[in-house]
Amino acid sequence: MFQSALRTSLSLHRSTVSSCLRSQTFRRFLSQESRTKIQAAVTEYPVVLFMKGNPEQPMCGFSRGVVKILSAFDIPPEKFKTYNVLEDLELRNGIKEFSEWPTIPQLYVNGEFVGGSDIALSMFQSGELETLLEQHGVIPKASES
């Protein structure tokens, strides 16, 4: 009985803390200047990846995975930009608030947040990522190749 009451209490506490963290009360507020810089960054190139490290030397397995996925499409360099969040603590924290996504890497296509490594992998496996890149003119349509 005690364990059941304790589990219920912990469950209620977790959900309360979780909802508080999502509320504005506990959120770090991204400055307008930082928000503007990040918005400019995500729209500067058709494909933007915020990652740990760089494509030549990813600093985490999840970032490495997204780089490998994107490399399968031979995206031209003029259409693809990466940002190393390990070089800029404000960017590392700010991008999470900007996208309301708690993890790195983060992939953007045409200024729209696509997701992290798990979503990129799922979209790659289903063919959705290729379709998205084709629709935005990042890569040629398979029939045009």
Coordinates of C-alpha atoms in Angstrom, one line a residue:
M1 CA 0.0 0.0 0.0
F2 CA 2.8 2.4 0.9
Q3 CA 4.6 1.7 -2.4
S4 CA 1.4 2.3 -4.3
A5 CA 0.8 5.6 -2.6
L6 CA 4.4 6.6 -3.1
R7 CA 4.2 5.8 -6.8
T8 CA 1.0 7.8 -7.2
S9 CA 2.7 10.7 -5.3
L10 CA 5.8 10.6 -7.5
S11 CA 3.7 10.3 -10.6
L12 CA 1.7 13.4 -9.7
H13 CA 4.9 15.3 -8.7
R14 CA 6.5 14.4 -12.1
S15 CA 3.5 15.5 -14.1
T16 CA 3.4 18.8 -12.1
V17 CA 7.1 19.5 -12.6
S18 CA 6.8 18.6 -16.3
S19 CA 3.9 20.9 -16.8
C20 CA 5.7 23.7 -14.9
L21 CA 8.8 23.3 -17.1
R22 CA 6.7 23.6 -20.2
S23 CA 5.1 26.8 -18.9
Q24 CA 6.5 30.2 -19.3
T25 CA 7.3 30.4 -15.6
F26 CA 10.2 28.1 -15.8
R27 CA 11.4 28.7 -19.3
R28 CA 14.5 30.5 -20.2
F29 CA 13.5 33.5 -22.3
L30 CA 15.3 33.8 -25.5
S31 CA 16.2 37.4 -26.3
Q32 CA 14.7 38.9 -29.4
E33 CA 18.2 39.4 -30.7
S34 CA 19.0 35.7 -30.3
R35 CA 15.7 34.7 -31.8
T36 CA 16.3 36.9 -34.8
K37 CA 19.8 35.5 -35.3
I38 CA 18.5 31.9 -35.1
Q39 CA 15.6 32.7 -37.5
A40 CA 18.1 34.2 -40.0
A41 CA 20.3 31.1 -39.6
V42 CA 17.5 28.6 -40.3
T43 CA 16.3 30.5 -43.4
E44 CA 19.8 31.3 -44.8
Y45 CA 20.1 27.9 -46.5
P46 CA 17.5 25.4 -47.7
V47 CA 18.9 22.7 -45.3
V48 CA 20.3 23.7 -41.9
L49 CA 21.6 21.3 -39.2
F50 CA 22.4 22.3 -35.7
M51 CA 24.7 19.6 -34.4
K52 CA 27.5 18.8 -32.0
G53 CA 30.7 19.1 -33.9
N54 CA 30.9 19.4 -37.7
P55 CA 30.2 17.0 -40.6
E56 CA 33.8 16.0 -40.9
Q57 CA 34.1 15.4 -37.1
P58 CA 30.7 14.9 -35.4
M59 CA 31.0 15.0 -31.6
C60 CA 28.1 12.7 -30.8
G61 CA 26.5 9.6 -32.4
F62 CA 23.2 11.3 -33.1
S63 CA 24.8 14.2 -35.0
R64 CA 26.9 11.6 -36.9
G65 CA 23.7 9.7 -37.8
V66 CA 22.0 12.8 -39.3
V67 CA 25.1 13.8 -41.2
K68 CA 25.2 10.2 -42.7
I69 CA 21.5 10.4 -43.6
L70 CA 22.0 13.8 -45.3
S71 CA 25.1 12.7 -47.1
A72 CA 23.1 10.0 -48.8
F73 CA 21.3 12.7 -50.8
D74 CA 24.5 14.5 -52.1
I75 CA 23.0 17.9 -51.1
P76 CA 25.0 20.7 -52.9
P77 CA 27.2 22.7 -50.4
E78 CA 25.4 25.9 -51.4
K79 CA 22.1 24.4 -50.1
F80 CA 23.4 23.0 -46.8
K81 CA 24.8 24.7 -43.7
T82 CA 25.7 23.2 -40.3
Y83 CA 26.2 25.0 -36.9
N84 CA 28.4 23.5 -34.2
V85 CA 26.4 24.2 -31.0
L86 CA 29.5 23.2 -28.9
E87 CA 31.2 26.4 -30.0
D88 CA 28.4 28.7 -28.7
L89 CA 26.6 28.0 -25.4
E90 CA 23.9 30.6 -26.2
L91 CA 23.2 28.9 -29.5
R92 CA 23.2 25.5 -27.9
N93 CA 20.5 26.6 -25.4
G94 CA 18.7 29.0 -27.6
I95 CA 18.0 26.6 -30.5
K96 CA 16.3 24.3 -28.0
E97 CA 14.0 27.1 -26.9
F98 CA 13.5 28.4 -30.5
S99 CA 12.3 25.0 -31.7
E100 CA 10.8 23.8 -28.4
W101 CA 12.8 20.6 -28.9
P102 CA 15.1 19.6 -26.1
T103 CA 17.8 17.8 -28.0
I104 CA 20.6 18.3 -30.5
P105 CA 20.9 17.7 -33.5
Q106 CA 18.1 19.7 -35.0
L107 CA 17.3 19.6 -38.7
Y108 CA 15.5 22.4 -40.6
V109 CA 14.4 22.4 -44.2
N110 CA 13.3 25.7 -45.8
G111 CA 13.2 27.3 -42.4
E112 CA 10.9 24.7 -40.9
F113 CA 11.9 22.5 -38.1
V114 CA 11.9 18.8 -39.2
G115 CA 13.1 17.2 -36.0
G116 CA 16.0 15.4 -34.3
S117 CA 17.9 12.3 -35.2
D118 CA 15.1 9.9 -34.5
I119 CA 12.7 11.8 -36.8
A120 CA 15.3 12.2 -39.5
L121 CA 16.0 8.5 -39.4
S122 CA 12.3 7.6 -39.6
M123 CA 11.7 10.0 -42.4
F124 CA 14.8 8.7 -44.3
Q125 CA 13.6 5.1 -43.9
S126 CA 10.1 5.9 -45.1
G127 CA 11.2 8.0 -48.0
E128 CA 9.6 11.1 -46.6
L129 CA 12.9 13.0 -46.2
E130 CA 13.8 12.5 -49.8
T131 CA 10.3 13.7 -50.9
L132 CA 10.6 16.8 -48.6
L133 CA 14.0 17.6 -50.1
E134 CA 12.7 17.2 -53.6
Q135 CA 9.6 19.3 -53.0
H136 CA 11.8 22.2 -51.8
G137 CA 14.2 21.9 -54.7
V138 CA 17.2 20.8 -52.6
I139 CA 17.8 17.7 -54.6
P140 CA 16.5 16.8 -58.1
K141 CA 13.4 14.6 -58.2
A142 CA 14.4 10.9 -58.8
S143 CA 12.7 11.0 -62.2
E144 CA 14.9 13.9 -63.3
S145 CA 18.2 12.2 -62.3

